[in-house]
mmCIF file of C-alpha atoms in Angstrom:
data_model
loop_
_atom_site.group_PDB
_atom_site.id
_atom_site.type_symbol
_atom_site.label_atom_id
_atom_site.label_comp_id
_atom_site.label_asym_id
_atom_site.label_seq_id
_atom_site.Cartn_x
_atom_site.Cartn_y
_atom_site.Cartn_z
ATOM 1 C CA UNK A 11 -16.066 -6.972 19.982
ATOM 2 C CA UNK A 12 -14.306 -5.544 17.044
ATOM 3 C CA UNK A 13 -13.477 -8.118 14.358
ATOM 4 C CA UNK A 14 -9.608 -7.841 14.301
ATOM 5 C CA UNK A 15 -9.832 -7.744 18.062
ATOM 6 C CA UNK A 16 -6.516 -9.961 19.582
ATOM 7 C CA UNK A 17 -4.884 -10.090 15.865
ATOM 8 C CA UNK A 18 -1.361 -8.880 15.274
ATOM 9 C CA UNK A 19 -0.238 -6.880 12.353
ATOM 10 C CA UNK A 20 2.642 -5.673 10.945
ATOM 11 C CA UNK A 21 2.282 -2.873 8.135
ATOM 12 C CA UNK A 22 5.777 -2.209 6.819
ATOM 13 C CA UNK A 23 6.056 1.421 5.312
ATOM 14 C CA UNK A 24 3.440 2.958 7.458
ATOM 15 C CA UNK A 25 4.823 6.277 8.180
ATOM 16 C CA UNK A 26 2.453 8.052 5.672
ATOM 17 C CA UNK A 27 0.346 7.377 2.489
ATOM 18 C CA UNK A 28 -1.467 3.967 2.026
ATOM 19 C CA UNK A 29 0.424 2.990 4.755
ATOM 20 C CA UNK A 30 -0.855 4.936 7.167
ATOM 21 C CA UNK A 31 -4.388 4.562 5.898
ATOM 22 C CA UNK A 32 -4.581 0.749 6.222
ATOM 23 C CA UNK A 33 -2.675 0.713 9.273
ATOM 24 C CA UNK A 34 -5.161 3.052 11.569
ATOM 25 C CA UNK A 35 -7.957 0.972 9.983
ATOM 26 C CA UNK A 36 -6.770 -2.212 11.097
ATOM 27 C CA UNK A 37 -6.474 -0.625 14.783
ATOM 28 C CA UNK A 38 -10.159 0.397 14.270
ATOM 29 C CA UNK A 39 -11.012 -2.961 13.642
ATOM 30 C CA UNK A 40 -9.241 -3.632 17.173
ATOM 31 C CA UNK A 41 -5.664 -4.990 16.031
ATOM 32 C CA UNK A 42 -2.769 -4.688 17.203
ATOM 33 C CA UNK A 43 -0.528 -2.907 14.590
ATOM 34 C CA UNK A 44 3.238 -2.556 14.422
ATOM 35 C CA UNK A 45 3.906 0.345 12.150
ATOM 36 C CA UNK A 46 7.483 0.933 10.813
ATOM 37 C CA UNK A 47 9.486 3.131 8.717
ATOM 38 C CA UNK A 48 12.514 5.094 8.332
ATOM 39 C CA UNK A 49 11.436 8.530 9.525
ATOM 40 C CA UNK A 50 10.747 9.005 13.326
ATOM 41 C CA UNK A 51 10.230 12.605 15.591
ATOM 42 C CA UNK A 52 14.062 12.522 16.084
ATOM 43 C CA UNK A 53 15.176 11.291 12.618
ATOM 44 C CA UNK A 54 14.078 11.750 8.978
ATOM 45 C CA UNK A 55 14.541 9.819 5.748
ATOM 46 C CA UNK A 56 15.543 11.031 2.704
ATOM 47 C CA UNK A 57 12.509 11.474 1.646
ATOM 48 C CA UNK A 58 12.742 14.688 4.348
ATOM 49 C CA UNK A 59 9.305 14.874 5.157
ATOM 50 C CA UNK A 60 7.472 15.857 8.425
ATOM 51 C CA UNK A 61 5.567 12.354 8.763
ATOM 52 C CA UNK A 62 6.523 10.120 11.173
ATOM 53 C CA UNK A 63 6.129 6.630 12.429
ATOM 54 C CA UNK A 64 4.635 7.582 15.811
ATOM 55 C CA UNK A 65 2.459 9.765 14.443
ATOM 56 C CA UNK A 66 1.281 6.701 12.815
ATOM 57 C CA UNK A 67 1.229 4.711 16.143
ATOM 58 C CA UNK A 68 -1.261 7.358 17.732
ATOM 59 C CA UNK A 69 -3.410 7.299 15.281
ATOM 60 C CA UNK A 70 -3.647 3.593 15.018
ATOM 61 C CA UNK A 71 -4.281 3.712 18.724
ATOM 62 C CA UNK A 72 -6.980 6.880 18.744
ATOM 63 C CA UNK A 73 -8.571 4.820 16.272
ATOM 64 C CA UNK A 74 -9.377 1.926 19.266
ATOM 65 C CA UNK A 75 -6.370 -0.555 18.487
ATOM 66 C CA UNK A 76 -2.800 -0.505 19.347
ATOM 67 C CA UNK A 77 -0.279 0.848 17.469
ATOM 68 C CA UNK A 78 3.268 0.181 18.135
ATOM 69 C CA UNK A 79 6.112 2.400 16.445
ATOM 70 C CA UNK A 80 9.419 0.604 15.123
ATOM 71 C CA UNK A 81 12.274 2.355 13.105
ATOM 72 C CA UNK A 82 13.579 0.182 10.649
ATOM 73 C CA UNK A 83 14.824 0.198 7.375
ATOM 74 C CA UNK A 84 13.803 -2.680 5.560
ATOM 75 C CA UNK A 85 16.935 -2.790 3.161
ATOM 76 C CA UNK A 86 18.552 -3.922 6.335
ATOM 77 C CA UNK A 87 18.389 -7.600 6.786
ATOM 78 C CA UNK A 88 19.516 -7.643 10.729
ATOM 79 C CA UNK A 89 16.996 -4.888 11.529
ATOM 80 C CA UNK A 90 13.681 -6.587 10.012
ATOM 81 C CA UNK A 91 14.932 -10.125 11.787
ATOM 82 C CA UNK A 92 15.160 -8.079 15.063
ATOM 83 C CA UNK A 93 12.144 -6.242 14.576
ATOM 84 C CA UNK A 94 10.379 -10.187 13.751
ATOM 85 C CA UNK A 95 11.946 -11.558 16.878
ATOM 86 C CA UNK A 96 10.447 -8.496 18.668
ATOM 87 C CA UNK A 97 6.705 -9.469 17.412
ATOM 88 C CA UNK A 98 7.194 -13.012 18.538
ATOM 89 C CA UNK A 99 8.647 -12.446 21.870
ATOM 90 C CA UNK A 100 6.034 -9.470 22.745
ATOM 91 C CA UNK A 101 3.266 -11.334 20.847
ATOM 92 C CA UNK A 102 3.552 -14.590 19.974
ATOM 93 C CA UNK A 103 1.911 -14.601 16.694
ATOM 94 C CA UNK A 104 1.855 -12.342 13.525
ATOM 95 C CA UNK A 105 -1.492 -12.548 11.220
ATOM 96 C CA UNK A 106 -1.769 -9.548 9.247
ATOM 97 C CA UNK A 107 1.457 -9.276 6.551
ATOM 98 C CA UNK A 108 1.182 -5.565 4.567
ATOM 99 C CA UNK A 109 4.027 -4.709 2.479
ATOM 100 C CA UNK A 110 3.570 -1.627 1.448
ATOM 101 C CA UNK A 111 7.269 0.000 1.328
ATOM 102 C CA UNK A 112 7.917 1.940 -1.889
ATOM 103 C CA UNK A 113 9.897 4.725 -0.873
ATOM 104 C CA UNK A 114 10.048 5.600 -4.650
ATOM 105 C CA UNK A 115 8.393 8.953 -5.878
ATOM 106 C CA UNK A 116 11.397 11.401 -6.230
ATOM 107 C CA UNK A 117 13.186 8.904 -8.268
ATOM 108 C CA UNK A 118 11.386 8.187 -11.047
ATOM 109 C CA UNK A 119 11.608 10.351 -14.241
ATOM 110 C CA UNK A 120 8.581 10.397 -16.199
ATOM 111 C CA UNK A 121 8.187 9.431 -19.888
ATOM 112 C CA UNK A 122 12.146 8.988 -19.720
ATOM 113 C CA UNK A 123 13.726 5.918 -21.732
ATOM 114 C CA UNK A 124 15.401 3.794 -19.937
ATOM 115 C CA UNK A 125 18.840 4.612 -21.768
ATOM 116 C CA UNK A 126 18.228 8.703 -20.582
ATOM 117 C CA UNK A 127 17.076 8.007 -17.227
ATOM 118 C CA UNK A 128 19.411 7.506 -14.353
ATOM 119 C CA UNK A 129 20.890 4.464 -13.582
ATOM 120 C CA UNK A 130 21.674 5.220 -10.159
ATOM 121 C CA UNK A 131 17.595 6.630 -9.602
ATOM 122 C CA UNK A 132 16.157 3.417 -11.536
ATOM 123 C CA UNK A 133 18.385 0.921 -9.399
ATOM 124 C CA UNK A 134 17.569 2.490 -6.220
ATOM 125 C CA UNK A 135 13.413 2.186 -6.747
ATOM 126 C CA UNK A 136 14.316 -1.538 -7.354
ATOM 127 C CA UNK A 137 15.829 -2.178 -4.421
ATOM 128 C CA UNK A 138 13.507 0.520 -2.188
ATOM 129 C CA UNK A 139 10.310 -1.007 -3.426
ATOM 130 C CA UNK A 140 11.350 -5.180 -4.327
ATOM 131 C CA UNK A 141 14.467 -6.136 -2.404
ATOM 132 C CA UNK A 142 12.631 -4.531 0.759
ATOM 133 C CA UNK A 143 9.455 -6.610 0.264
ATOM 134 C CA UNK A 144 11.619 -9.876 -0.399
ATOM 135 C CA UNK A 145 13.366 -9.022 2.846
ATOM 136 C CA UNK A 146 10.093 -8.761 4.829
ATOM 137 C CA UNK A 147 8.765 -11.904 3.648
ATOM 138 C CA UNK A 148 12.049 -13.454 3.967
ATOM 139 C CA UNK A 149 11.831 -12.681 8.129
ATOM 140 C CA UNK A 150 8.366 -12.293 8.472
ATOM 141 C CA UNK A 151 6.529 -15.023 7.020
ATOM 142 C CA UNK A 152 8.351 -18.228 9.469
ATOM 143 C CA UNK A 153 6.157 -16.513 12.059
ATOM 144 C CA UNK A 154 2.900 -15.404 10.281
ATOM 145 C CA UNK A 155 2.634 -18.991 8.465
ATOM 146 C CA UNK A 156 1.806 -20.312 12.146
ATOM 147 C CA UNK A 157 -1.637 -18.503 12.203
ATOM 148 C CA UNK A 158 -5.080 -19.815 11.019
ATOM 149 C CA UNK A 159 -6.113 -17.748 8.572
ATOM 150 C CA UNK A 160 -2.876 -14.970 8.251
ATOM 151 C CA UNK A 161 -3.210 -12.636 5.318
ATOM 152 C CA UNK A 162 -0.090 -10.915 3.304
ATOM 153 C CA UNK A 163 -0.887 -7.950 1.222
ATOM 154 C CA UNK A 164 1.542 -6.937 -1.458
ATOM 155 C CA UNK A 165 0.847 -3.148 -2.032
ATOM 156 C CA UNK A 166 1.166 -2.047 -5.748
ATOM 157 C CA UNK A 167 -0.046 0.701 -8.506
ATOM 158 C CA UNK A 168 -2.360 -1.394 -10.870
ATOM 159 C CA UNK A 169 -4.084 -4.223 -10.833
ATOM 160 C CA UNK A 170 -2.354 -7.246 -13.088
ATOM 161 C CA UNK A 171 -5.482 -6.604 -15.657
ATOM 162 C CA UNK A 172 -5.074 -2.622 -15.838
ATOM 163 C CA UNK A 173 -0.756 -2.920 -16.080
ATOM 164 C CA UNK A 174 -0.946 -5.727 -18.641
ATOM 165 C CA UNK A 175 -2.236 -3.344 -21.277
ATOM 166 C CA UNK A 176 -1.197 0.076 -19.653
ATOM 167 C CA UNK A 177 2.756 1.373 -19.705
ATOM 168 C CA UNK A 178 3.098 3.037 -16.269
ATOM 169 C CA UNK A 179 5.875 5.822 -17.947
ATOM 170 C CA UNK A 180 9.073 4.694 -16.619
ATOM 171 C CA UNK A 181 10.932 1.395 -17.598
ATOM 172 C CA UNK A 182 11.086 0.994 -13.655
ATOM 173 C CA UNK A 183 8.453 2.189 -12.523
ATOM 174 C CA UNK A 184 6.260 -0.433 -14.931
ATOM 175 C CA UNK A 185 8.439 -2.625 -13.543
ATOM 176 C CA UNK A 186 8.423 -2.464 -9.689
ATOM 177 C CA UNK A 187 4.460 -2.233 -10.061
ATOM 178 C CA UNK A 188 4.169 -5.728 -12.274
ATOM 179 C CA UNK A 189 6.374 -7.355 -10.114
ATOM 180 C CA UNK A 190 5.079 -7.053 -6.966
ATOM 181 C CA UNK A 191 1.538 -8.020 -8.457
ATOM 182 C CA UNK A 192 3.971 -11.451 -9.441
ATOM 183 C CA UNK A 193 5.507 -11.475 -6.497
ATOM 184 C CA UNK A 194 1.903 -11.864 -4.492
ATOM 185 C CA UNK A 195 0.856 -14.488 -6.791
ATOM 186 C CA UNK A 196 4.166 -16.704 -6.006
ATOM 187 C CA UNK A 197 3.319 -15.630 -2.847
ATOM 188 C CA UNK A 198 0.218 -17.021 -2.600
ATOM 189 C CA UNK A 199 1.211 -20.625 -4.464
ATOM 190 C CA UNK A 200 3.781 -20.496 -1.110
ATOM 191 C CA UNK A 201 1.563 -19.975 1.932
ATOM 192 C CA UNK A 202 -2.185 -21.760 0.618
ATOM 193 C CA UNK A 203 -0.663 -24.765 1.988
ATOM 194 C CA UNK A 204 -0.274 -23.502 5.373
ATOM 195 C CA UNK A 205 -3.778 -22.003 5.063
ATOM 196 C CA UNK A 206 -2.527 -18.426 4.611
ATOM 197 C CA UNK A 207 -3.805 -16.000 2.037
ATOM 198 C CA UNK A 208 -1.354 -13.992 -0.285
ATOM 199 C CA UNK A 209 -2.838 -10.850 -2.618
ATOM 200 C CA UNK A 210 -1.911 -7.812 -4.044
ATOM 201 C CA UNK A 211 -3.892 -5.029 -3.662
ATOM 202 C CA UNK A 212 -3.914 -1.202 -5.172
ATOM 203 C CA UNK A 213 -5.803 2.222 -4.061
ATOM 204 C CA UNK A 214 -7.105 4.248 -7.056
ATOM 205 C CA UNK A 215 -5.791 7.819 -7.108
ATOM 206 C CA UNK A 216 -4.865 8.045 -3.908
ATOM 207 C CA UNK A 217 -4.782 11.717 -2.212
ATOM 208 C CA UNK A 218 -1.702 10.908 0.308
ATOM 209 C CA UNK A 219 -0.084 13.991 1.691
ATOM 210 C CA UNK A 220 1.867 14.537 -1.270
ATOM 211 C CA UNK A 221 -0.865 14.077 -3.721
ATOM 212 C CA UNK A 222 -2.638 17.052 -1.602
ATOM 213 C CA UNK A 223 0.695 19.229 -1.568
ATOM 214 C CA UNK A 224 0.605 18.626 -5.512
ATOM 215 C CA UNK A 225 -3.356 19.690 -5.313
ATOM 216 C CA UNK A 226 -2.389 22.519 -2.929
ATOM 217 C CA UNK A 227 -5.504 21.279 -1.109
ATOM 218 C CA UNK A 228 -5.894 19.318 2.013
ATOM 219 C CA UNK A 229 -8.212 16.157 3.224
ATOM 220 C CA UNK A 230 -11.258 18.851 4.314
ATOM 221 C CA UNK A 231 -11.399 20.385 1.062
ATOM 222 C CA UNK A 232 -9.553 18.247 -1.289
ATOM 223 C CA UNK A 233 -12.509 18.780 -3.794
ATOM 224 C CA UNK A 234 -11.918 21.810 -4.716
ATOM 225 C CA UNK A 235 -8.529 20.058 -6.448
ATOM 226 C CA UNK A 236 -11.040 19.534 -9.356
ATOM 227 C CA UNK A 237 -9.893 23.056 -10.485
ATOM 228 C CA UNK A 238 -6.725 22.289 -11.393
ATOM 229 C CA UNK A 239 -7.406 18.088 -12.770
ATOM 230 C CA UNK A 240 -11.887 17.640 -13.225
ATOM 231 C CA UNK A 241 -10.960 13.766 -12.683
ATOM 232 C CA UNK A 242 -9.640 14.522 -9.377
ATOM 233 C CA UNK A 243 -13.537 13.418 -8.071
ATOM 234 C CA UNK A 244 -12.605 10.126 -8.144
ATOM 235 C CA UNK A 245 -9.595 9.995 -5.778
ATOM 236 C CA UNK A 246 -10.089 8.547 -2.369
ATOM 237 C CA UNK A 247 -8.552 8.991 1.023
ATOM 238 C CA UNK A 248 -5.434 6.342 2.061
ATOM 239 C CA UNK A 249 -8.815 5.145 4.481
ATOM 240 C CA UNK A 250 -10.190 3.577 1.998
ATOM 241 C CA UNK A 251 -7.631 1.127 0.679
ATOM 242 C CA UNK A 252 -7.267 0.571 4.816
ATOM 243 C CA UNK A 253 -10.735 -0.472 4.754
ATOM 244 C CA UNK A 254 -9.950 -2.952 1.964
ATOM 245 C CA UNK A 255 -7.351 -4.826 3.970
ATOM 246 C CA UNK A 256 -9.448 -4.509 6.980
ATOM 247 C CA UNK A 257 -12.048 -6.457 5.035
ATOM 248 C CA UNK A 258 -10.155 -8.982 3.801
ATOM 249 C CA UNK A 259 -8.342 -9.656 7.150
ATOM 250 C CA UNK A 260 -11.788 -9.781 8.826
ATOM 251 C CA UNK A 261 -13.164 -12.393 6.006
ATOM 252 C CA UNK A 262 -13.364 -15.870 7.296
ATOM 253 C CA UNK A 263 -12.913 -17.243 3.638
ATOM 254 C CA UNK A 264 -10.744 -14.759 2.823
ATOM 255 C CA UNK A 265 -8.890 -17.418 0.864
ATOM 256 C CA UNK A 266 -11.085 -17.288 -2.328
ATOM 257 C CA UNK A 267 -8.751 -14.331 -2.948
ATOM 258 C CA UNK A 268 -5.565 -16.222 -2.687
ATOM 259 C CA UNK A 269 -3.327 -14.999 -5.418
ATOM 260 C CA UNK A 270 -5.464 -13.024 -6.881
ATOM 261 C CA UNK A 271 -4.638 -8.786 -7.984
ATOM 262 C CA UNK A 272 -7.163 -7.119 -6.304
ATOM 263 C CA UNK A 273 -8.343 -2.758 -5.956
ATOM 264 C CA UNK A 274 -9.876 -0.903 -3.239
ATOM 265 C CA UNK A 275 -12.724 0.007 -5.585
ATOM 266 C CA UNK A 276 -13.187 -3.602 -5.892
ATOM 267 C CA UNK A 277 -13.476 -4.551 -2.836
ATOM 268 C CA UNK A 278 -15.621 -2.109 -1.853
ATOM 269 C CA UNK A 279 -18.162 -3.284 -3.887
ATOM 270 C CA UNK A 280 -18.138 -6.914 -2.710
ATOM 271 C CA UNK A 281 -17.544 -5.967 1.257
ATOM 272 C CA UNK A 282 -19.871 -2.939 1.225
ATOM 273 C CA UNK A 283 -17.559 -0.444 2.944
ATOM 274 C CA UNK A 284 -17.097 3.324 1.894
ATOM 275 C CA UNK A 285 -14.438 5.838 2.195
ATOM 276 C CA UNK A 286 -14.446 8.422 5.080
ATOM 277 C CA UNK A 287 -16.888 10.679 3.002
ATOM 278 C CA UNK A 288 -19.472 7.558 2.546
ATOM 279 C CA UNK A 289 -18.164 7.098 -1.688
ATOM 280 C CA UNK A 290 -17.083 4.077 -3.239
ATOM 281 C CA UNK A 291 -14.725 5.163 -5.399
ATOM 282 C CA UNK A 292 -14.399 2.469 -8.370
ATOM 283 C CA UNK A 293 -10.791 3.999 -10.276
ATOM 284 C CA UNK A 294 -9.799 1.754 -12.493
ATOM 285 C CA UNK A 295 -12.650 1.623 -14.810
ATOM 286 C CA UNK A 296 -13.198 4.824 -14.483
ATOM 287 C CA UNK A 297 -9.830 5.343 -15.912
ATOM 288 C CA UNK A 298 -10.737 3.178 -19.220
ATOM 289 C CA UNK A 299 -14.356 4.172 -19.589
ATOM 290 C CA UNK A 300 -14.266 7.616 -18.558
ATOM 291 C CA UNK A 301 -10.751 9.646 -18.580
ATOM 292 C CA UNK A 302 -9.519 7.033 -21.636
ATOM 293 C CA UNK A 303 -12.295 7.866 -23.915
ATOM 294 C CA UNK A 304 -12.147 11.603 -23.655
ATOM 295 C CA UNK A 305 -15.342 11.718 -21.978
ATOM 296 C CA UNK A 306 -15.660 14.696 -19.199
ATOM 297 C CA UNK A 307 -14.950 14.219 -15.613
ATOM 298 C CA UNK A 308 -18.202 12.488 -14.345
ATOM 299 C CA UNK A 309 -18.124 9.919 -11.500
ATOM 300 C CA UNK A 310 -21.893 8.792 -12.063
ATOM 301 C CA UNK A 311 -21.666 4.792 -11.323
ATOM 302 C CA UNK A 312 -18.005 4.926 -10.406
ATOM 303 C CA UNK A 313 -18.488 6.153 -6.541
#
C-alpha cells in the first residue's frame, strides 16, 4: 500500500512549478490531491502561460493517486470557502495543507529601491503571495485541524537561516519570502495543540518551466544550461521539493519539525530520497560555500 494511500490533500497554486512537483508526488505516494489555480484549458491567468490545472490533475493521477482540478483564485474569499466545503462534502477530511501560491515573478524589479520600484507591482506580490496564503488557512485549516497527524506547508524562497543574513534584491520580494517563513512558525504555535504540524519549506534552484525557458533548455537536457550559468549543476527538478513534502506527510513523528524552516536539500538528507535523476541536491550551502566564495562551479558533496 502506498504510504499516503486514503489521505486528502489540497496543494493551492499547483498549476505549474513547485506546485506541480509536490502535488504529482503526493499522488505517487497514493493521495488524493486537489490541485488549484487560476489558469485552466479554457481560461488563462495573467501570468498567460500554457500550464494548466488539469494538466496538473493528470499527472497527479498517472502518477497512481487522484488528482482533482479546481479553478480558484485564492484572493477570493467566497471561492476558497466553496472550494473547502467541496473537500468536506466529497471527502470528509483534509490532511495535507500546501500553500504554495506566489503568482509573483513578472512583478518584481530587481536590485530596484523601494522608492523607484512600482507601487502598484510591489503591492500586488503582497497580496498574490501573503493575503492568498492567509485566506487559505483562514478556510482551510477548521477542516484539516480534525485529522491525526495533518501537515501545512508554507512554500517560500530561503530558509529563515539563509534570508536572515541574505537581501533577496527587492524590498518585497525579501519581504514576502521572510514572512511566510513567520507566518509557518505562528502557524505551527496554532495547530501543535490539535496535533497538527506547521513548516515552511523551500526548493533550491528550482528548474520550473520558466527557469528552463530562461535556460533555453528543457527537463531531458537541462544540463547543458551549465553553458550559459556553471552553477546551474546544482538545480533540481520541482520533483524533488515534492518528494520533501511527501516525506514529511508520510513521517509518523513528523511533528519534531513543527515550526521549524526547512529545504528540500535538507530533507533529503535525513529521509534518503533523491531527485528524478537519483542527486541530492544540497543548495543552500552550496550557495555560501561554493558560489559565495568565488570558488568554481563544483557540486562534489552538495548532490
Amino acid at each position: 500500500m502506498k504510504p499516503l494511500h486514503g489521505k486528502v490533500a489540497l496543494v493551492a497554486g499547483a498549476t505549474r512549478g513547485a506546485g506541480r512537483g509536490i502535488a504529482i508526488e503526493l499522488g505517487a505516494a497514493g493521495a488524493t490531491v486537489y490541485v488549484t489555480g487560476r489558469t485552466t484549458r479554457t481560461q488563462r491567468s495573467e501570468y498567460n502561460r500554457a500550464e494548466t490545472i488539469e494538466d496538473t490533475a493528470d499527472l497527479v493521477t498517472a502518477a497512481g493517486g487522484q488528482g482533482i482540478a479546481v479553478q480558484v483564485d485564492h484572493l477570493v474569499p467566497e471561492q476558497v470557502e466553496a472550494l473547502v466545503k467541496r473537500i468536506e462534502q466529497e471527502q470528509g477530511h483534509l490532511d495535507i495543507l500546501v500553500n504554495d501560491i506566489w503568482g509573483g515573478e513578472n512583478l518584481v524589479e530587481w536590485n530596484v529601491p523601494v522608492w523607484e520600484h512600482s507601487l502598484e507591482k510591489g503591492l500586488r506580490m503582497l497580496r498574490l503571495a501573503l493575503d492568498t496564503h492567509l485566506i487559505t488557512s483562514h478556510y482551510a485549516l477548521s477542516l484539516l485541524i480534525k485529522s491525526n497527524n495533518a501537515l501545512i506547508v508554507e512554500m517560500t524562497d530561503g530558509t529563515a537561516e539563509y534570508n536572515q543574513q541574505h537581501y533577496r534584491l527587492s524590498m518585497y520580494y525579501d519581504l514576502v519570502k521572510n514572512s511566510i517563513n513567520r507566518m509557518a512558525w505562528a502557524l505551527s504555535e496554532e495547530v501543535k495543540k490539535h496535533g497538527c504540524t506547521a513548516v515552511s519549506l523551500t526548493p533550491g534552484w528550482l528548474r520550473s518551466e520558466m527557469m528552463l525557458e530562461i535556460f533555453k533548455v528543457t527537463e531531458e537536457n537541462w544540463q547543458d544550461g551549465a553553458a550559459t550559468d556553471p552553477h546551474f549543476i546544482i538545480s533540481e527538478s520541482p520533483r524533488f521539493v515534492g518528494r520533501a513534502v511527501a516525506a514529511l506527510a508520510g513521517d509518523p513523528d513528523a511533528a519534531r519539525w513543527n515550526g521549524q524552516s526547512l529545504s528540500s536539500g535538507q530533507l533529503a538528507q535525513v529521509y534518503g530520497f533523491t531527485d528524478i535523476d537519483g542527486s541530492r541536491p544540497n543548495c543552500f550551502p552550496y550557495l555560501v560555500e561554493v558560489i559565495e566564495a568565488g570558488k568554481p562551479a563544483d557540486v562534489s558533496g552538495y548532490r
